[in-house]
Amino acid sequence: MSRRRLGAALLAAGLLSGCAGPAGRTAPAAPVTLQQAFAGAFLVGAALNQAQFSGADTASARLAVEQFDAISPENVLKFEVVHPRPGQYDFGPADRYVAFGEQHHMFIVGHTLVWHNQTPRWVFQDADGRPVSRDTLIARMHDHIASVVGRYRGRVNGWDVVNEALDDDGGMRRTPWDTIIGDDFVAMAFRFAHEADPAAQLYYNDYSVENAAKRQGVVALVRRLQAEGVPIAGVGIQGHYGLDYPGLEQLDSTIAAFAGLGVKVMITELDVDVLPRAVRQTGADVALRAAARSELNPWPALLPDSMQQALARRYADLFRVFLRHAGDLSRVTFWGVTDAQSWKNNWPVRGRTNYPLLFDRQGKPKPAFDAVLDVARRWAGPSNR
Ligand code: G3I
């Protein structure tokens, strides 16, 4: 347990800041932050953007430090940011992200090394714009992973090594990584990352894995990697949810299925979309887009109380499932700190006003925050599983 977590656990147990009761004994103080509330269960994290760890947005940075004990970089460690041109790395923003996490003794996640989005076209092409050979792409992937993971060796605690490599049907997604290298690009990425930092935890991360076909695809992929001796430490369930999807049963059995593989399970990008559905698919395929229509953006100024309550109930339900799996889940990370920052304001329709997180646009806790804390307070601890 890190110093920060130990402190949070002691705080949550009332050992550091409890108040003296009638018999002179220290009564446990009620947890007031997310990291205190879940200290005995799992880490609670948030994705940070540049403004938050570069000193421009001090209010939400302060909120992040107070509430969370883990961080993920929303964009700055993605290929296009860190390695925009051949041979040219720009580590400035990523260095600030890692330094922020270290300064506040947080669990630091690296996101993400091998993905088909936010990866420059040059990676897959030669000087004439033709697809590169398999060997060239493997060499580029190796160079990227060795440089990025190597730079933060011993400092970034866990990496989303491969992101979203599976299709909704559970088969391999036809990305340039897969079509040029073959399905074994996944195993290679993990081996390269392990070579660059043997102590880092290495994860596979994906969305919509609660659906049976994709869940089976993940299970098969992890089994394949394990059989080949590939150092995979965990599976990230992204957790881009709505008020009515996925079903709680589905979520419950998905966590159980992944835990049954003997790897860590994490919720890595949690948010709950409250707006009307603009596309048939759920999940987080950033290529999906829909045109703006006013009926798709019903609450541009304020979320009505009835919806706040529905969101609170939904978050409470989700966290009850998470706590049931406290021994299986190592971390629950929100994809953002406040509603103002969320990608859900721009996907799949640009310019909507969405309310997917626990803190509002001013950084104030919403009813959903209280509901989540309440679930934690009623939790009887790991022995109650
Ligand atoms: O880089 C440009 C910048 O130069 C320009 O000024 C700005 C103006 O709009 O756009 C910037 O790019 C945006 C980028 O975020 C950085 O802010 C892109 O348009 C925008 O599409 C991109 O969105 C990110 C998205 O991934 C793209 O793939 C979201 O912020 C980020 O939250 C989202 O995160 C993904 C996870 O990595 C993987 N799982 C799904 C999740 C949600 O899509």
Coordinates of C-alpha atoms and ligand atoms in Angstrom, one line a residue:
M1 CA 0.0 0.0 0.0
S2 CA 1.4 3.4 -0.9
R3 CA 1.9 6.1 1.7
R4 CA -1.0 8.0 0.3
R5 CA -3.3 5.0 0.3
L6 CA -2.2 4.1 3.8
G7 CA -3.0 7.6 4.9
A8 CA -6.4 7.5 3.2
A9 CA -7.2 4.1 4.7
L10 CA -6.3 5.3 8.2
L11 CA -8.3 8.5 7.6
A12 CA -11.3 6.4 6.5
A13 CA -10.9 4.2 9.5
G14 CA -10.9 7.3 11.7
L15 CA -7.5 6.7 13.0
L16 CA -6.0 10.0 11.9
S17 CA -8.8 12.5 12.2
G18 CA -11.5 10.8 14.2
C19 CA -13.3 12.7 17.0
A20 CA -13.2 11.5 20.6
G21 CA -16.4 9.7 21.7
P22 CA -18.0 9.6 25.2
A23 CA -15.7 6.8 26.5
G24 CA -12.7 8.7 25.2
R25 CA -12.4 6.4 22.3
T26 CA -11.9 7.7 18.8
A27 CA -15.1 7.3 16.7
P28 CA -14.5 6.7 13.0
A29 CA -14.9 9.9 11.0
A30 CA -17.3 9.5 8.1
P31 CA -15.4 9.5 4.8
V32 CA -15.8 12.7 2.9
T33 CA -13.8 12.0 -0.2
L34 CA -14.0 9.2 -2.8
Q35 CA -10.5 8.0 -2.0
Q36 CA -11.2 7.8 1.7
A37 CA -14.6 6.1 1.1
F38 CA -13.1 3.3 -1.0
A39 CA -9.7 3.0 0.6
G40 CA -10.4 -0.5 1.8
A41 CA -11.8 -1.6 -1.5
F42 CA -10.0 -0.2 -4.6
L43 CA -8.2 2.9 -5.9
V44 CA -10.4 5.6 -7.3
G45 CA -9.0 7.5 -10.2
A46 CA -9.8 10.2 -12.7
A47 CA -8.5 11.1 -16.2
L48 CA -6.8 14.5 -16.2
N49 CA -6.3 16.9 -19.1
Q50 CA -3.4 19.2 -19.7
A51 CA -5.0 22.2 -18.0
Q52 CA -5.3 20.3 -14.8
F53 CA -1.7 19.1 -14.4
S54 CA -0.1 22.1 -16.0
G55 CA -1.4 24.7 -13.5
A56 CA -4.0 26.4 -15.8
D57 CA -7.0 24.8 -14.1
T58 CA -6.1 24.9 -10.4
A59 CA -9.6 24.4 -9.1
S60 CA -10.2 21.0 -10.7
A61 CA -6.6 20.0 -10.1
R62 CA -7.2 20.6 -6.4
L63 CA -10.4 18.6 -6.6
A64 CA -8.6 15.8 -8.3
V65 CA -5.9 15.7 -5.6
E66 CA -8.4 15.7 -2.8
Q67 CA -10.8 13.1 -4.3
F68 CA -8.6 10.6 -6.2
D69 CA -5.6 8.4 -5.6
A70 CA -5.0 7.4 -9.2
I71 CA -4.7 9.3 -12.4
S72 CA -4.9 8.6 -16.1
P73 CA -3.8 11.0 -18.9
E74 CA -6.8 11.8 -21.1
N75 CA -4.7 12.5 -24.2
V76 CA -1.1 13.4 -23.5
L77 CA 0.4 10.0 -23.7
K78 CA -1.3 9.0 -26.9
F79 CA 0.8 8.4 -30.0
E80 CA -0.1 11.6 -31.9
V81 CA 0.8 13.8 -28.9
V82 CA 4.0 12.1 -27.7
H83 CA 5.4 10.9 -31.1
P84 CA 3.9 13.2 -33.7
R85 CA 6.5 12.7 -36.5
P86 CA 9.1 10.0 -37.3
G87 CA 11.9 10.2 -34.8
Q88 CA 10.4 13.2 -33.0
Y89 CA 9.1 12.8 -29.5
D90 CA 7.4 15.5 -27.5
F91 CA 7.4 14.5 -23.9
G92 CA 6.7 18.0 -22.4
P93 CA 3.0 17.5 -21.4
A94 CA 3.5 13.8 -20.5
D95 CA 6.4 14.8 -18.2
R96 CA 4.2 17.3 -16.4
Y97 CA 1.5 14.6 -16.1
V98 CA 3.8 12.1 -14.5
A99 CA 5.4 14.8 -12.2
F100 CA 1.9 15.8 -11.0
G101 CA 1.1 12.2 -10.1
E102 CA 4.4 11.8 -8.3
Q103 CA 4.1 15.1 -6.4
H104 CA 0.7 13.9 -5.0
H105 CA 1.7 10.3 -4.5
M106 CA -0.9 9.0 -6.9
F107 CA -1.0 5.7 -8.8
I108 CA 0.0 6.8 -12.3
V109 CA -1.5 5.1 -15.3
G110 CA -0.1 5.4 -18.8
H111 CA -2.7 5.5 -21.6
T112 CA -2.2 4.2 -24.3
L113 CA 0.6 2.6 -26.3
V114 CA -1.0 0.8 -29.2
W115 CA -4.4 2.0 -30.5
H116 CA -5.9 2.7 -33.9
N117 CA -7.1 6.2 -33.0
Q118 CA -5.0 9.3 -32.3
T119 CA -2.1 7.6 -34.1
P120 CA -0.6 9.6 -36.9
R121 CA -1.0 8.2 -40.5
W122 CA 2.8 8.2 -41.0
V123 CA 3.2 5.3 -38.6
F124 CA 1.5 3.0 -41.1
Q125 CA 2.8 4.4 -44.3
D126 CA 6.1 4.7 -46.2
A127 CA 7.4 8.0 -47.9
D128 CA 5.1 7.3 -50.9
G129 CA 2.0 6.8 -48.8
R130 CA 1.9 3.0 -49.3
P131 CA 1.4 0.7 -46.3
V132 CA 4.7 -0.2 -44.6
S133 CA 6.0 -3.7 -44.4
R134 CA 5.3 -5.9 -41.4
D135 CA 8.9 -5.6 -40.2
T136 CA 8.9 -1.8 -40.5
L137 CA 5.7 -1.5 -38.5
I138 CA 7.0 -3.9 -35.8
A139 CA 10.2 -1.8 -35.6
R140 CA 8.2 1.4 -35.3
M141 CA 6.0 -0.1 -32.6
H142 CA 9.1 -1.3 -30.7
D143 CA 10.8 2.1 -31.0
H144 CA 7.7 3.9 -29.7
I145 CA 7.1 1.5 -26.8
A146 CA 10.8 1.4 -25.8
S147 CA 11.0 5.2 -25.9
V148 CA 7.8 6.0 -24.1
V149 CA 7.7 3.2 -21.5
G150 CA 11.5 3.5 -21.0
R151 CA 11.3 7.2 -20.3
Y152 CA 8.9 6.6 -17.4
R153 CA 10.4 3.3 -16.2
G154 CA 9.7 2.9 -12.5
R155 CA 7.5 6.0 -12.5
V156 CA 4.3 5.0 -14.4
N157 CA 2.7 2.2 -12.4
G158 CA 0.6 0.6 -15.1
W159 CA 0.1 0.9 -18.9
D160 CA -2.9 0.4 -21.1
V161 CA -0.6 -1.4 -23.6
V162 CA -3.2 -2.3 -26.2
N163 CA -6.5 -0.4 -26.5
E164 CA -9.7 -1.5 -28.3
A165 CA -8.2 -4.3 -30.4
L166 CA -11.5 -6.2 -30.6
D167 CA -14.6 -5.7 -32.6
D168 CA -18.1 -5.9 -31.1
D169 CA -18.4 -9.5 -32.3
G170 CA -15.3 -10.4 -30.2
G171 CA -13.0 -10.9 -33.3
M172 CA -9.9 -8.9 -33.9
R173 CA -10.6 -5.4 -35.1
R174 CA -9.3 -4.7 -38.6
T175 CA -6.9 -1.9 -37.8
P176 CA -3.6 -1.1 -39.6
W177 CA -1.8 -2.7 -36.6
D178 CA -3.7 -6.0 -37.2
T179 CA -3.8 -6.1 -41.0
I180 CA -0.1 -5.2 -41.4
I181 CA 1.4 -7.1 -38.5
G182 CA -1.2 -9.8 -37.8
D183 CA -3.1 -10.7 -34.6
D184 CA 0.2 -11.2 -32.8
F185 CA 0.8 -7.5 -32.7
V186 CA -0.9 -7.7 -29.3
A187 CA 1.6 -10.1 -27.8
M188 CA 4.5 -8.2 -29.2
A189 CA 3.3 -4.9 -27.7
F190 CA 3.1 -6.5 -24.3
R191 CA 6.6 -8.0 -24.6
F192 CA 8.1 -4.7 -25.8
A193 CA 6.5 -2.9 -22.8
H194 CA 7.7 -5.5 -20.4
E195 CA 11.2 -5.3 -21.8
A196 CA 11.1 -1.5 -21.3
D197 CA 9.8 -1.6 -17.7
P198 CA 9.6 -5.1 -16.1
A199 CA 8.0 -3.7 -13.0
A200 CA 5.1 -1.9 -14.7
Q201 CA 1.6 -3.5 -14.7
L202 CA 0.5 -4.2 -18.3
Y203 CA -3.2 -4.1 -19.3
Y204 CA -5.6 -4.7 -22.1
N205 CA -8.3 -2.1 -22.2
D206 CA -11.6 -2.0 -24.1
Y207 CA -15.3 -0.9 -24.1
S208 CA -18.6 -2.7 -24.5
V209 CA -17.0 -5.8 -23.0
E210 CA -20.1 -6.4 -20.9
N211 CA -21.8 -7.7 -24.1
A212 CA -21.4 -11.5 -24.4
A213 CA -19.6 -11.8 -27.7
K214 CA -17.0 -9.1 -26.9
R215 CA -16.6 -10.4 -23.4
Q216 CA -15.8 -13.9 -24.8
G217 CA -13.4 -12.3 -27.2
V218 CA -11.5 -10.7 -24.3
V219 CA -11.4 -13.9 -22.4
A220 CA -10.1 -15.8 -25.4
L221 CA -7.5 -13.1 -26.1
V222 CA -6.2 -13.1 -22.5
R223 CA -6.1 -16.9 -22.4
R224 CA -4.1 -16.9 -25.6
L225 CA -1.7 -14.4 -24.2
Q226 CA -1.3 -16.3 -20.9
A227 CA -0.7 -19.6 -22.8
E228 CA 2.1 -17.9 -24.7
G229 CA 3.6 -16.5 -21.5
V230 CA 2.9 -12.9 -22.3
P231 CA 3.1 -10.7 -19.2
I232 CA -0.5 -9.4 -19.0
A233 CA -1.4 -8.1 -15.5
G234 CA -4.9 -6.9 -16.0
V235 CA -8.0 -6.1 -18.1
G236 CA -9.5 -2.6 -18.2
I237 CA -13.3 -2.4 -18.5
Q238 CA -13.7 1.2 -19.9
G239 CA -17.2 1.7 -18.4
H240 CA -18.7 4.2 -20.8
Y241 CA -22.3 3.6 -19.6
G242 CA -25.8 5.0 -19.9
L243 CA -28.7 5.1 -17.5
D244 CA -30.0 1.8 -18.9
Y245 CA -26.9 0.0 -20.2
P246 CA -25.3 -2.3 -19.5
G247 CA -27.5 -4.4 -17.2
L248 CA -26.1 -4.8 -13.7
E249 CA -26.1 -8.6 -14.2
Q250 CA -24.0 -8.2 -17.3
L251 CA -21.5 -6.0 -15.5
D252 CA -21.4 -8.3 -12.5
S253 CA -20.7 -11.4 -14.6
T254 CA -18.1 -9.6 -16.8
I255 CA -16.1 -8.6 -13.7
A256 CA -16.3 -12.2 -12.5
A257 CA -15.3 -13.6 -15.9
F258 CA -12.2 -11.5 -16.1
A259 CA -11.3 -12.0 -12.4
G260 CA -11.6 -15.7 -13.1
L261 CA -8.6 -15.4 -15.5
G262 CA -6.4 -14.5 -12.6
V263 CA -5.7 -11.0 -13.7
K264 CA -6.4 -7.6 -12.1
V265 CA -9.7 -6.1 -13.3
M266 CA -10.2 -2.3 -13.4
I267 CA -12.9 0.1 -14.4
T268 CA -10.8 2.5 -16.4
E269 CA -13.0 5.2 -18.0
L270 CA -16.2 5.4 -16.1
D271 CA -19.0 7.9 -17.0
V272 CA -22.8 7.7 -17.4
D273 CA -24.4 9.4 -20.3
V274 CA -27.8 11.0 -19.5
L275 CA -28.7 12.4 -22.9
P276 CA -31.0 10.9 -25.5
R277 CA -29.2 8.3 -27.6
A278 CA -28.0 9.7 -30.9
V279 CA -26.7 6.4 -32.4
R280 CA -27.8 2.8 -32.0
Q281 CA -24.4 1.6 -30.6
T282 CA -23.4 2.1 -27.1
G283 CA -19.7 2.0 -26.1
A284 CA -17.1 4.5 -27.2
D285 CA -16.2 4.1 -30.9
V286 CA -14.9 7.7 -31.5
A287 CA -15.4 7.3 -35.2
L288 CA -19.2 7.3 -34.7
R289 CA -20.8 10.7 -35.3
A290 CA -24.3 12.1 -35.4
A291 CA -25.7 15.5 -36.4
A292 CA -26.8 18.0 -33.8
R293 CA -30.5 18.3 -33.2
S294 CA -32.1 20.3 -30.4
E295 CA -34.0 17.2 -29.1
L296 CA -30.7 15.5 -28.6
N297 CA -29.6 18.3 -26.2
P298 CA -32.6 18.8 -23.9
W299 CA -30.8 20.3 -20.9
P300 CA -28.3 22.9 -22.2
A301 CA -28.5 25.0 -19.0
L302 CA -29.3 22.7 -16.1
L303 CA -30.0 19.0 -15.4
P304 CA -33.5 18.7 -13.9
D305 CA -33.7 17.2 -10.4
S306 CA -35.5 14.1 -11.6
M307 CA -32.5 13.3 -13.9
Q308 CA -30.0 14.1 -11.1
Q309 CA -31.8 11.6 -9.0
A310 CA -31.8 9.0 -11.8
L311 CA -28.1 9.5 -12.3
A312 CA -27.6 9.2 -8.6
R313 CA -29.5 5.9 -8.5
R314 CA -27.6 4.6 -11.4
Y315 CA -24.2 5.4 -9.9
A316 CA -25.2 3.8 -6.6
D317 CA -26.2 0.6 -8.4
L318 CA -22.9 0.6 -10.3
F319 CA -20.9 1.1 -7.1
R320 CA -22.8 -1.6 -5.3
V321 CA -21.7 -4.0 -8.1
F322 CA -18.1 -2.7 -7.8
L323 CA -18.0 -3.2 -4.1
R324 CA -19.4 -6.7 -4.4
H325 CA -16.2 -7.3 -6.4
A326 CA -13.9 -5.3 -4.2
G327 CA -11.5 -8.2 -4.1
D328 CA -11.4 -8.5 -7.9
L329 CA -11.3 -4.8 -8.8
S330 CA -8.1 -2.9 -8.2
R331 CA -9.2 0.5 -9.4
V332 CA -12.3 2.5 -10.6
T333 CA -11.3 5.5 -12.7
F334 CA -13.7 8.2 -14.0
W335 CA -13.0 9.6 -17.4
G336 CA -12.7 13.2 -16.2
V337 CA -13.0 15.2 -13.0
T338 CA -16.0 17.5 -13.8
D339 CA -18.8 17.5 -16.3
A340 CA -17.2 20.6 -18.0
Q341 CA -14.3 18.5 -19.1
S342 CA -16.0 15.3 -20.3
W343 CA -15.6 14.0 -23.8
K344 CA -19.3 13.2 -23.6
N345 CA -20.1 16.8 -24.4
N346 CA -18.8 16.2 -27.9
W347 CA -19.5 12.5 -28.7
P348 CA -21.3 11.3 -30.7
V349 CA -22.8 14.7 -31.2
R350 CA -20.7 17.8 -31.0
G351 CA -21.5 20.7 -28.6
R352 CA -24.1 19.0 -26.3
T353 CA -24.3 19.6 -22.6
N354 CA -23.9 16.3 -20.8
Y355 CA -23.7 15.5 -17.1
P356 CA -21.8 12.2 -16.9
L357 CA -19.6 12.6 -13.8
L358 CA -19.9 13.1 -10.1
F359 CA -18.9 16.8 -10.1
D360 CA -20.8 19.6 -11.9
R361 CA -19.3 22.3 -14.1
Q362 CA -18.3 24.3 -11.1
G363 CA -16.6 21.3 -9.4
K364 CA -19.4 20.9 -6.9
P365 CA -20.4 17.4 -5.8
K366 CA -23.7 16.3 -7.4
P367 CA -26.4 14.1 -5.8
A368 CA -24.6 11.2 -7.6
F369 CA -21.5 11.9 -5.5
D370 CA -23.5 11.7 -2.3
A371 CA -25.1 8.5 -3.4
V372 CA -21.8 6.8 -4.2
L373 CA -20.4 7.9 -0.8
D374 CA -23.5 6.6 0.9
V375 CA -23.0 3.2 -0.8
A376 CA -19.4 3.1 0.5
R377 CA -20.5 4.0 4.1
R378 CA -23.0 1.1 4.1
W379 CA -20.4 -1.3 2.8
A380 CA -19.3 -3.8 5.5
G381 CA -15.9 -4.3 4.1
P382 CA -14.1 -7.1 2.2
S383 CA -15.2 -9.8 4.6
N384 CA -18.8 -9.2 3.5
R385 CA -18.3 -10.4 -0.1
Ligands
G3I1 O1 -5.3 18.0 -30.8 C1 -6.4 18.9 -31.2 C2 -6.0 20.3 -30.9 O2 -4.9 20.7 -31.7 C3 -7.2 21.2 -31.3 O3 -6.9 22.5 -30.9 C4 -8.5 20.7 -30.6 C5 -9.7 21.5 -30.9 O4 -10.9 20.7 -30.9 O5 -8.7 19.4 -30.9 C6 -7.7 18.6 -30.5 O6 -7.9 17.2 -30.6 C7 -8.9 16.6 -29.8 C8 -8.3 15.8 -28.8 O7 -9.3 15.1 -28.1 C9 -7.5 16.5 -27.7 O8 -8.2 17.4 -27.0 C10 -9.8 15.8 -30.8 O9 -10.5 16.7 -31.6 C11 -10.7 15.0 -30.0 O10 -11.4 14.1 -30.9 C12 -10.0 14.2 -28.9 O11 -10.9 13.4 -28.2 C13 -10.4 12.5 -27.3 C14 -10.8 11.1 -27.8 O12 -10.4 10.1 -26.9 C15 -10.2 10.8 -29.2 O13 -9.9 9.6 -29.5 C16 -11.0 12.7 -26.0 O14 -10.5 13.9 -25.4 C17 -10.7 11.5 -25.0 O15 -11.4 11.7 -23.9 C18 -11.0 10.2 -25.7 O16 -10.7 9.2 -24.8 C19 -11.0 7.8 -25.2 C20 -9.9 6.9 -24.6 O17 -8.6 7.4 -25.0 C21 -10.1 5.5 -25.1 N1 -11.5 5.0 -24.9 C22 -12.5 5.9 -25.3 C23 -12.3 7.3 -24.8 C24 -13.5 8.2 -25.2 O18 -13.5 8.4 -26.6

